[in-house]
Short mmCIF file of C-alpha atoms and ligand atoms in Angstrom, two decimals:
data_model
loop_
_atom_site.label_atom_id
_atom_site.label_comp_id
_atom_site.label_asym_id
_atom_site.label_seq_id
_atom_site.Cartn_x
_atom_site.Cartn_y
_atom_site.Cartn_z
CA MET A 893 -0.27 0.02 -0.14
CA ILE A 894 1.43 3.61 -1.30
CA ASP A 895 1.37 5.68 1.53
CA ARG A 896 0.31 8.72 0.48
CA VAL A 897 0.03 12.21 1.99
CA GLU A 898 -4.22 12.67 1.28
CA THR A 899 -4.81 16.20 3.27
CA GLY A 900 -3.01 19.52 3.92
CA GLN A 901 -4.71 19.13 7.51
CA ALA A 902 -1.93 19.79 9.60
CA ARG A 903 -1.55 23.24 8.56
CA GLY A 904 -4.99 23.39 7.14
CA PRO A 905 -6.18 24.59 3.85
CA LEU A 906 -3.68 26.92 1.12
CA THR A 907 -4.80 30.27 -0.05
CA ILE A 908 -3.04 31.41 -3.39
CA ASP A 909 -2.37 34.55 -2.67
CA GLY A 910 -0.84 35.46 -6.06
CA ALA A 911 0.72 33.93 -9.13
CA GLU A 912 2.87 34.72 -11.85
CA LEU A 913 3.01 33.47 -15.61
CA ARG A 914 5.70 33.89 -17.64
CA LEU A 915 7.08 32.67 -21.13
CA VAL A 916 10.68 31.15 -21.28
CA ARG A 917 12.99 30.58 -24.05
CA LEU A 918 16.19 28.10 -23.64
CA PRO A 919 18.60 27.34 -27.10
CA LEU A 920 19.00 23.44 -27.06
CA VAL A 921 22.44 22.38 -27.31
CA THR A 922 21.85 19.99 -29.95
CA PRO A 923 18.58 20.73 -31.55
CA PHE A 924 16.39 17.73 -31.70
CA ALA A 925 14.76 15.63 -34.59
CA ILE A 926 11.86 13.56 -34.00
CA ALA A 927 9.24 12.09 -36.84
CA THR A 928 6.87 15.34 -36.35
CA GLY A 929 10.42 18.15 -37.03
CA THR A 930 13.00 19.16 -35.17
CA MET A 931 13.77 21.42 -32.05
CA HIS A 932 16.07 23.89 -31.40
CA GLU A 933 15.07 25.40 -28.67
CA LYS A 934 12.86 24.89 -25.95
CA LEU A 935 9.78 27.69 -25.39
CA PHE A 936 7.48 27.17 -22.20
CA PRO A 937 5.31 28.84 -19.98
CA LEU A 938 6.12 28.84 -15.98
CA VAL A 939 3.95 29.17 -13.89
CA ARG A 940 4.94 30.72 -10.16
CA LEU A 941 1.62 30.56 -7.24
CA PHE A 942 2.76 32.00 -3.63
CA SER A 943 0.81 31.08 -0.68
CA SER A 944 1.46 32.15 2.94
CA GLY A 945 5.55 32.66 2.06
CA PHE A 946 5.59 29.67 0.17
CA GLU A 947 6.10 29.56 -3.54
CA GLY A 948 5.37 26.97 -6.03
CA VAL A 949 6.85 26.34 -10.22
CA ALA A 950 5.79 24.43 -12.81
CA GLU A 951 6.58 24.59 -16.53
CA GLY A 952 4.14 23.75 -19.22
CA VAL A 953 5.10 20.98 -21.97
CA MET A 954 3.45 22.40 -24.96
CA ASP A 955 5.18 23.03 -28.18
CA PRO A 956 5.22 25.94 -30.04
CA LEU A 957 2.95 24.44 -32.71
CA PRO A 958 0.42 21.32 -32.27
CA ASP A 959 3.12 18.80 -33.39
CA TYR A 960 3.50 16.43 -30.31
CA LEU A 961 -0.39 16.77 -29.12
CA GLU A 962 -3.25 19.06 -29.87
CA GLU A 963 -1.92 22.39 -27.51
CA THR A 964 0.42 25.15 -28.25
CA THR A 965 2.42 27.51 -26.31
CA ALA A 966 0.06 30.22 -27.40
CA GLY A 967 -3.22 28.56 -26.79
CA ALA A 968 -1.84 27.65 -22.95
CA MET A 969 -0.55 31.49 -22.54
CA ASP A 970 -3.74 32.64 -23.24
CA LEU A 971 -5.80 29.75 -21.04
CA LEU A 972 -3.70 29.91 -18.24
CA SER A 973 -4.06 34.01 -18.33
CA THR A 974 -7.44 34.03 -19.13
CA VAL A 975 -9.02 31.23 -17.24
CA LEU A 976 -6.75 29.01 -15.13
CA LEU A 977 -4.45 31.34 -13.27
CA PRO A 978 -7.08 34.20 -12.53
CA GLY A 979 -10.09 31.42 -11.43
CA ILE A 980 -7.66 29.90 -8.32
CA VAL A 981 -5.75 33.38 -7.12
CA GLY A 982 -8.05 34.32 -3.85
CA GLN A 983 -9.21 30.56 -3.84
CA SER A 984 -8.13 27.80 -0.95
CA PHE A 985 -7.37 24.33 -1.73
CA ALA A 986 -6.83 21.83 1.28
CA ASN A 987 -4.55 19.84 -0.70
CA PRO A 988 -3.96 18.82 -4.47
CA GLN A 989 -6.51 16.46 -4.88
CA ALA A 990 -9.08 19.36 -4.46
CA LEU A 991 -6.60 21.54 -6.82
CA ALA A 992 -7.67 18.98 -9.53
CA ARG A 993 -11.32 18.61 -8.69
CA HIS A 994 -11.50 22.39 -9.28
CA LEU A 995 -9.56 22.05 -12.76
CA ALA A 996 -11.28 18.81 -13.85
CA PRO A 997 -14.68 20.37 -15.20
CA TRP A 998 -12.29 21.70 -18.23
CA ARG A 999 -12.09 19.89 -21.33
CA ALA A 1000 -8.57 18.26 -22.57
CA ASN A 1001 -6.15 21.27 -22.08
CA HIS A 1002 -4.25 18.62 -20.36
CA MET A 1003 -0.76 20.47 -20.59
CA ALA A 1004 -1.90 23.66 -19.29
CA ARG A 1005 -3.68 22.39 -16.69
CA ALA A 1006 -0.80 20.27 -15.62
CA THR A 1007 0.83 23.12 -15.13
CA VAL A 1008 -0.94 24.73 -12.52
CA GLU A 1009 -1.90 21.49 -10.47
CA MET A 1010 2.03 20.35 -10.74
CA ALA A 1011 3.03 23.82 -8.94
CA PHE A 1012 0.54 23.96 -6.43
CA TRP A 1013 2.08 19.74 -5.70
CA ASP A 1014 4.82 21.79 -4.90
CA LEU A 1015 4.02 24.84 -3.13
CA TRP A 1016 1.76 22.28 -0.97
CA SER A 1017 4.44 19.68 -0.17
CA ARG A 1018 7.18 23.14 0.98
CA SER A 1019 4.12 23.76 3.37
CA LEU A 1020 4.61 20.32 4.34
CA HIS A 1021 7.98 20.94 4.50
CA LEU A 1022 8.38 17.45 2.38
CA PRO A 1023 10.05 16.81 -0.70
CA LEU A 1024 7.61 15.97 -3.48
CA GLN A 1025 8.71 12.91 -3.84
CA THR A 1026 7.44 11.91 -0.20
CA ALA A 1027 3.75 13.63 -0.68
CA LEU A 1028 3.90 11.52 -3.91
CA GLY A 1029 4.14 8.21 -1.84
CA GLY A 1030 7.66 7.78 -3.82
CA SER A 1031 11.11 7.18 -2.19
CA GLY A 1032 14.69 6.32 -2.58
CA ASP A 1033 17.73 8.52 -3.43
CA ALA A 1034 18.13 8.11 -6.99
CA ILE A 1035 16.55 7.07 -10.28
CA ASP A 1036 17.60 4.82 -13.37
CA VAL A 1037 17.85 6.79 -16.67
CA GLY A 1038 18.12 6.68 -19.79
CA VAL A 1039 18.90 9.07 -23.06
CA SER A 1040 16.15 9.88 -25.89
CA LEU A 1041 18.27 10.18 -29.08
CA GLY A 1042 16.57 12.21 -31.80
CA LEU A 1043 16.68 11.24 -36.16
CA GLY A 1044 20.35 11.09 -37.16
CA PRO A 1045 22.15 9.55 -39.53
CA VAL A 1046 23.41 5.65 -38.96
CA ASP A 1047 26.74 6.51 -38.34
CA THR A 1048 26.33 9.41 -35.79
CA THR A 1049 23.53 7.47 -34.07
CA ILE A 1050 26.07 4.46 -33.70
CA GLY A 1051 28.73 7.15 -32.03
CA ARG A 1052 26.02 8.78 -29.98
CA VAL A 1053 24.99 5.34 -28.53
CA ARG A 1054 28.20 3.99 -27.80
CA ASP A 1055 28.70 8.12 -26.05
CA HIS A 1056 25.83 6.98 -23.39
CA LEU A 1057 26.48 3.90 -22.57
CA ASP A 1058 29.90 4.75 -21.71
CA GLN A 1059 28.45 7.58 -19.65
CA GLY A 1060 26.73 4.84 -17.69
CA TYR A 1061 22.57 5.63 -18.66
CA LYS A 1062 20.70 2.52 -18.65
CA ARG A 1063 18.70 2.75 -21.63
CA ILE A 1064 19.10 4.00 -25.18
CA LYS A 1065 15.91 5.26 -27.00
CA LEU A 1066 15.96 5.95 -30.63
CA LYS A 1067 13.66 8.29 -32.80
CA ILE A 1068 12.17 6.27 -35.76
CA CYS A 1069 10.17 7.21 -38.73
CA LYS A 1070 8.88 5.78 -42.08
CA GLY A 1071 12.05 5.16 -44.21
CA HIS A 1072 14.73 5.35 -41.28
CA ASP A 1073 13.68 2.30 -39.22
CA ILE A 1074 14.81 -1.34 -40.13
CA ALA A 1075 18.21 -0.64 -41.21
CA LEU A 1076 18.82 1.77 -38.42
CA VAL A 1077 17.70 -0.37 -35.40
CA ARG A 1078 19.94 -3.33 -36.99
CA ALA A 1079 23.13 -1.38 -37.11
CA VAL A 1080 22.62 0.11 -33.54
CA ARG A 1081 21.75 -3.81 -32.69
CA GLU A 1082 24.65 -5.19 -33.93
CA ALA A 1083 27.15 -2.55 -33.03
CA PHE A 1084 25.38 -3.09 -29.33
CA PRO A 1085 24.31 -6.62 -29.04
CA GLU A 1086 23.70 -6.41 -25.29
CA ALA A 1087 21.94 -2.87 -24.80
CA LYS A 1088 18.77 -2.27 -23.56
CA LEU A 1089 17.69 -0.47 -26.87
CA THR A 1090 13.52 0.87 -27.55
CA VAL A 1091 12.33 2.79 -30.42
CA ASP A 1092 9.80 5.60 -30.99
CA ALA A 1093 7.96 6.64 -33.78
CA ASN A 1094 5.95 9.33 -32.45
CA CYS A 1095 2.96 8.24 -34.62
CA ASP A 1096 4.03 7.95 -38.17
CA TYR A 1097 3.15 5.00 -38.94
CA THR A 1098 -0.27 3.37 -39.72
CA LEU A 1099 -1.99 -0.35 -39.63
CA ALA A 1100 -1.13 -0.64 -43.34
CA ASP A 1101 2.88 -0.72 -42.06
CA SER A 1102 1.96 -3.83 -39.52
CA GLY A 1103 4.57 -5.94 -41.67
CA LEU A 1104 7.35 -3.56 -41.29
CA LEU A 1105 6.29 -2.72 -37.43
CA ALA A 1106 6.31 -6.73 -36.79
CA GLY A 1107 10.05 -6.91 -38.18
CA LEU A 1108 11.39 -4.76 -34.75
CA ASP A 1109 10.73 -8.11 -33.32
CA ASP A 1110 14.13 -9.21 -34.90
CA PHE A 1111 15.85 -7.12 -32.48
CA ALA A 1112 14.88 -7.63 -29.02
CA LEU A 1113 13.82 -4.16 -28.24
CA ASP A 1114 12.28 -4.08 -24.91
CA TYR A 1115 9.34 -2.10 -26.31
CA VAL A 1116 8.67 0.21 -29.52
CA GLU A 1117 6.80 3.51 -28.42
CA GLN A 1118 3.27 5.48 -30.33
CA PRO A 1119 4.13 3.11 -33.62
CA LEU A 1120 0.45 4.56 -34.48
CA ALA A 1121 -1.67 7.85 -34.46
CA TRP A 1122 -1.74 9.54 -31.35
CA ASP A 1123 -5.12 9.31 -30.24
CA ASP A 1124 -5.74 5.98 -31.62
CA ILE A 1125 -5.76 3.29 -28.61
CA HIS A 1126 -7.89 0.56 -30.63
CA ASP A 1127 -5.62 0.39 -33.87
CA HIS A 1128 -2.61 0.00 -31.47
CA ALA A 1129 -4.45 -3.10 -29.81
CA THR A 1130 -4.68 -4.39 -33.87
CA LEU A 1131 -1.01 -3.53 -33.81
CA GLN A 1132 -0.20 -5.29 -30.46
CA ALA A 1133 -1.99 -9.03 -31.23
CA ARG A 1134 0.36 -8.87 -34.53
CA MET A 1135 3.54 -8.64 -33.34
CA ARG A 1136 5.43 -9.95 -29.71
CA THR A 1137 7.66 -6.47 -29.16
CA PRO A 1138 5.42 -4.91 -26.40
CA ILE A 1139 4.03 -1.84 -27.46
CA CYS A 1140 4.90 1.35 -25.19
CA LEU A 1141 2.42 4.32 -25.30
CA ASP A 1142 3.32 8.05 -25.18
CA GLU A 1143 0.76 10.45 -26.81
CA SER A 1144 -2.47 8.16 -26.50
CA ILE A 1145 -2.51 8.19 -22.77
CA ARG A 1146 -3.38 11.58 -21.57
CA THR A 1147 -5.83 10.68 -18.66
CA PRO A 1148 -6.41 7.17 -16.31
CA ALA A 1149 -9.49 6.36 -18.40
CA HIS A 1150 -7.13 6.23 -21.38
CA ALA A 1151 -4.71 4.13 -19.62
CA ARG A 1152 -7.67 1.86 -18.72
CA LYS A 1153 -8.60 1.73 -21.99
CA ALA A 1154 -5.48 0.56 -23.01
CA LEU A 1155 -4.70 -1.89 -20.66
CA GLN A 1156 -8.32 -3.43 -20.82
CA SER A 1157 -8.14 -4.42 -24.85
CA ASP A 1158 -4.05 -5.11 -24.31
CA ALA A 1159 -2.84 -2.15 -26.55
CA ALA A 1160 0.02 -1.08 -24.22
CA ARG A 1161 2.21 -3.41 -22.31
CA VAL A 1162 4.56 -0.52 -20.71
CA ILE A 1163 3.25 2.92 -20.30
CA ASN A 1164 5.03 6.54 -20.97
CA ILE A 1165 3.95 8.44 -18.15
CA LYS A 1166 4.48 12.36 -18.73
CA VAL A 1167 2.97 14.34 -15.69
CA GLY A 1168 2.84 17.39 -17.49
CA ARG A 1169 1.24 15.76 -20.42
CA SER A 1170 -1.46 14.27 -18.32
CA GLY A 1171 -3.69 17.06 -16.41
CA GLY A 1172 -0.62 16.51 -13.25
CA HIS A 1173 0.77 14.37 -10.61
CA CYS A 1174 -2.86 13.05 -9.65
CA SER A 1175 -3.56 12.23 -12.80
CA ALA A 1176 -0.02 10.70 -13.44
CA LEU A 1177 -0.65 8.64 -9.75
CA ALA A 1178 -3.73 7.12 -10.80
CA ILE A 1179 -2.58 6.27 -14.18
CA HIS A 1180 0.62 5.14 -12.21
CA ASP A 1181 -1.78 3.12 -10.25
CA LEU A 1182 -3.92 1.33 -12.85
CA CYS A 1183 -0.50 0.26 -14.53
CA ALA A 1184 0.27 -1.86 -11.57
CA ALA A 1185 -3.35 -3.49 -11.23
CA PHE A 1186 -2.49 -4.61 -14.74
CA ASP A 1187 1.04 -5.59 -13.87
CA VAL A 1188 1.97 -3.27 -16.54
CA PRO A 1189 5.30 -1.32 -15.81
CA VAL A 1190 5.77 2.21 -16.53
CA TRP A 1191 8.56 4.86 -16.70
CA CYS A 1192 8.75 8.59 -17.28
CA GLY A 1193 9.10 10.16 -20.09
CA GLY A 1194 10.51 13.61 -20.58
CA MET A 1195 9.43 16.82 -23.40
CA LEU A 1196 13.10 18.20 -23.08
CA GLU A 1197 11.75 20.05 -19.39
CA SER A 1198 13.76 22.44 -17.97
CA GLY A 1199 15.07 22.16 -14.35
CA ILE A 1200 11.92 23.11 -12.87
CA GLY A 1201 9.49 20.25 -15.25
CA ARG A 1202 12.72 18.12 -14.58
CA ALA A 1203 12.54 18.16 -10.96
CA HIS A 1204 8.85 17.09 -11.05
CA ASN A 1205 9.60 14.19 -13.24
CA ILE A 1206 12.29 13.01 -11.26
CA HIS A 1207 10.29 12.89 -8.22
CA LEU A 1208 7.36 11.42 -9.58
CA SER A 1209 9.76 8.42 -11.05
CA THR A 1210 10.15 7.18 -7.22
CA LEU A 1211 6.92 5.60 -7.07
CA PRO A 1212 6.92 2.19 -7.27
CA ASN A 1213 6.00 1.03 -10.48
CA PHE A 1214 8.68 3.41 -12.60
CA THR A 1215 10.54 -0.37 -12.73
CA LYS A 1216 12.13 1.00 -16.13
CA PRO A 1217 14.44 3.71 -16.77
CA GLY A 1218 12.72 7.11 -17.72
CA ASP A 1219 14.15 10.14 -20.37
CA THR A 1220 15.09 12.21 -17.17
CA SER A 1221 18.74 12.37 -18.41
CA SER A 1222 21.14 15.07 -17.42
CA ALA A 1223 20.15 18.79 -18.14
CA SER A 1224 23.39 19.54 -19.35
CA ARG A 1225 22.49 16.77 -22.48
CA TYR A 1226 19.85 20.00 -23.38
CA PHE A 1227 20.67 23.57 -21.93
CA HIS A 1228 24.39 25.18 -21.67
CA ARG A 1229 22.68 27.14 -18.70
CA ASP A 1230 19.34 25.80 -16.62
CA ILE A 1231 16.86 28.38 -15.43
CA VAL A 1232 17.41 26.18 -11.04
CA VAL A 1233 20.47 27.10 -9.23
CA GLU A 1234 21.03 23.30 -8.64
CA LYS A 1235 22.66 20.84 -11.24
CA LEU A 1236 20.60 17.82 -12.30
CA GLU A 1237 23.40 15.46 -13.37
CA THR A 1238 22.97 11.58 -13.55
CA VAL A 1239 26.12 10.29 -11.90
CA GLU A 1240 26.53 6.05 -13.63
CA GLY A 1241 22.94 6.69 -15.12
CA ARG A 1242 20.97 7.60 -11.77
CA MET A 1243 19.89 10.69 -11.42
CA PRO A 1244 20.01 11.95 -7.62
CA VAL A 1245 16.63 12.95 -5.69
CA SER A 1246 16.26 15.72 -3.95
CA LYS A 1247 15.48 15.70 -0.24
CA GLY A 1248 14.58 19.29 0.33
CA PRO A 1249 11.13 20.20 0.68
CA GLY A 1250 9.12 20.45 -2.63
CA THR A 1251 11.09 19.76 -6.00
CA GLY A 1252 14.39 21.18 -4.09
CA VAL A 1253 15.50 23.19 -6.98
CA SER A 1254 15.20 27.00 -6.76
CA LEU A 1255 14.56 29.33 -9.77
CA ASP A 1256 18.28 31.25 -10.82
CA HIS A 1257 16.20 34.78 -11.06
CA ASP A 1258 19.07 36.54 -12.47
CA PHE A 1259 19.56 34.22 -15.41
CA LEU A 1260 15.67 33.98 -15.61
CA ALA A 1261 15.21 37.21 -15.96
CA THR A 1262 17.13 37.25 -19.60
CA VAL A 1263 14.98 34.54 -21.31
CA SER A 1264 11.93 35.27 -20.23
CA SER A 1265 8.67 37.66 -22.03
CA ASP A 1266 5.37 38.33 -21.37
CA VAL A 1267 5.97 38.30 -17.34
CA ARG A 1268 2.42 38.70 -15.90
CA ARG A 1269 1.11 38.88 -12.42
CA PHE A 1270 -2.28 37.90 -10.87
CA ASP A 1271 -3.06 38.98 -7.46
CA ARG A 1272 -6.32 39.30 -5.34
O1 OSB B 2570 7.86 11.69 -27.80
O2 OSB B 2570 8.83 11.17 -26.08
C1 OSB B 2570 8.54 11.80 -26.55
C2 OSB B 2570 10.63 14.71 -26.85
C3 OSB B 2570 9.94 15.74 -27.23
C4 OSB B 2570 8.81 15.75 -27.34
C5 OSB B 2570 8.44 14.02 -27.84
C6 OSB B 2570 9.45 13.26 -27.27
C7 OSB B 2570 10.22 13.94 -27.07
C8 OSB B 2570 11.32 13.13 -25.88
C9 OSB B 2570 12.87 13.39 -25.45
O3 OSB B 2570 11.51 11.63 -26.60
C10 OSB B 2570 12.75 13.38 -23.84
C11 OSB B 2570 14.01 14.06 -23.35
O4 OSB B 2570 14.77 13.69 -23.24
O5 OSB B 2570 13.37 14.82 -22.41
MG1 MG B 2571 7.64 9.48 -27.08
#
């Protein structure tokens, strides 16, 4: 039984005294190419919530264009500033579940809602002087992590795989797309017969490609991530019946109901939980528990987050059913300089978990100011 802190009785409800929203732009160290396009920078809404001298922070994981899921940065900035943040400033919430219930009536917009919900979890766990990990019901001092390598030529990819295995990363995920799949995976598998390998197609295939996808069964992959459409659990069930390699769903799982349907229909034998994609930690915990009930392992995905989102992901990854390495690798792989003071770096493929209150990371305000625009305050 997971011992979760379900109430804020210790200090009573938290009243949101104020909120701040800003847009943050960070250049990426290496452009990141996936089936839907190439990212050169990370642009994201950053939300800060204030209550009784405490502060909670979170970032949104939506992209500028609706290429991963349907949400966009501009759309989220609008929803956050006109509806979600004005709707909670001045309101009191006994615990994160109460805040999640307040946000529940809104349709979709899971990433925008997650930004607010996650900031509240950070705020609430700080107010209780607990690490976020403890408030969520997790434990342990470090988590296993792998890396997600963007699309690239076969020879460069082999070099990058070697590099990351040498650094101790526990699993290598290769991005694939139509026309850049079997030959790539064969070459990497031949070069690294023992490596824990997975692939991620970001929805690039259809059921018409079942034969090709079943061909991936030859390469002892741990799983194939999101081969088919973002909104099609049913087709993934059909595909799973045609291949041995476990299917892992990412884009298709935005709610616990999506997870339940995927598990009931055998559309996913592994699930990638991204808290920022799924409406926040309450929903991520529900997905985690459902998967455990179906004996399906989960792992924590990433969206090239800054240290703020990365820290949330690290704490969530300490829950017991996160039994596969996550994508929460060293921040220095993504950014020359991060917006948090603490260095989130792996040691031999393990990411340490902060034991300070909340996420345990603090904003580097001087640097943050240089990469921020559109700063807005919401007061009572
Ligand atoms: O599908 O998991 C994905 C990055 C951006 C958008 C989608 C995905 C990814 C990654 C990178 O795979 C994960 C990370 O290193 O943060
Ligand atoms: Mg993915």
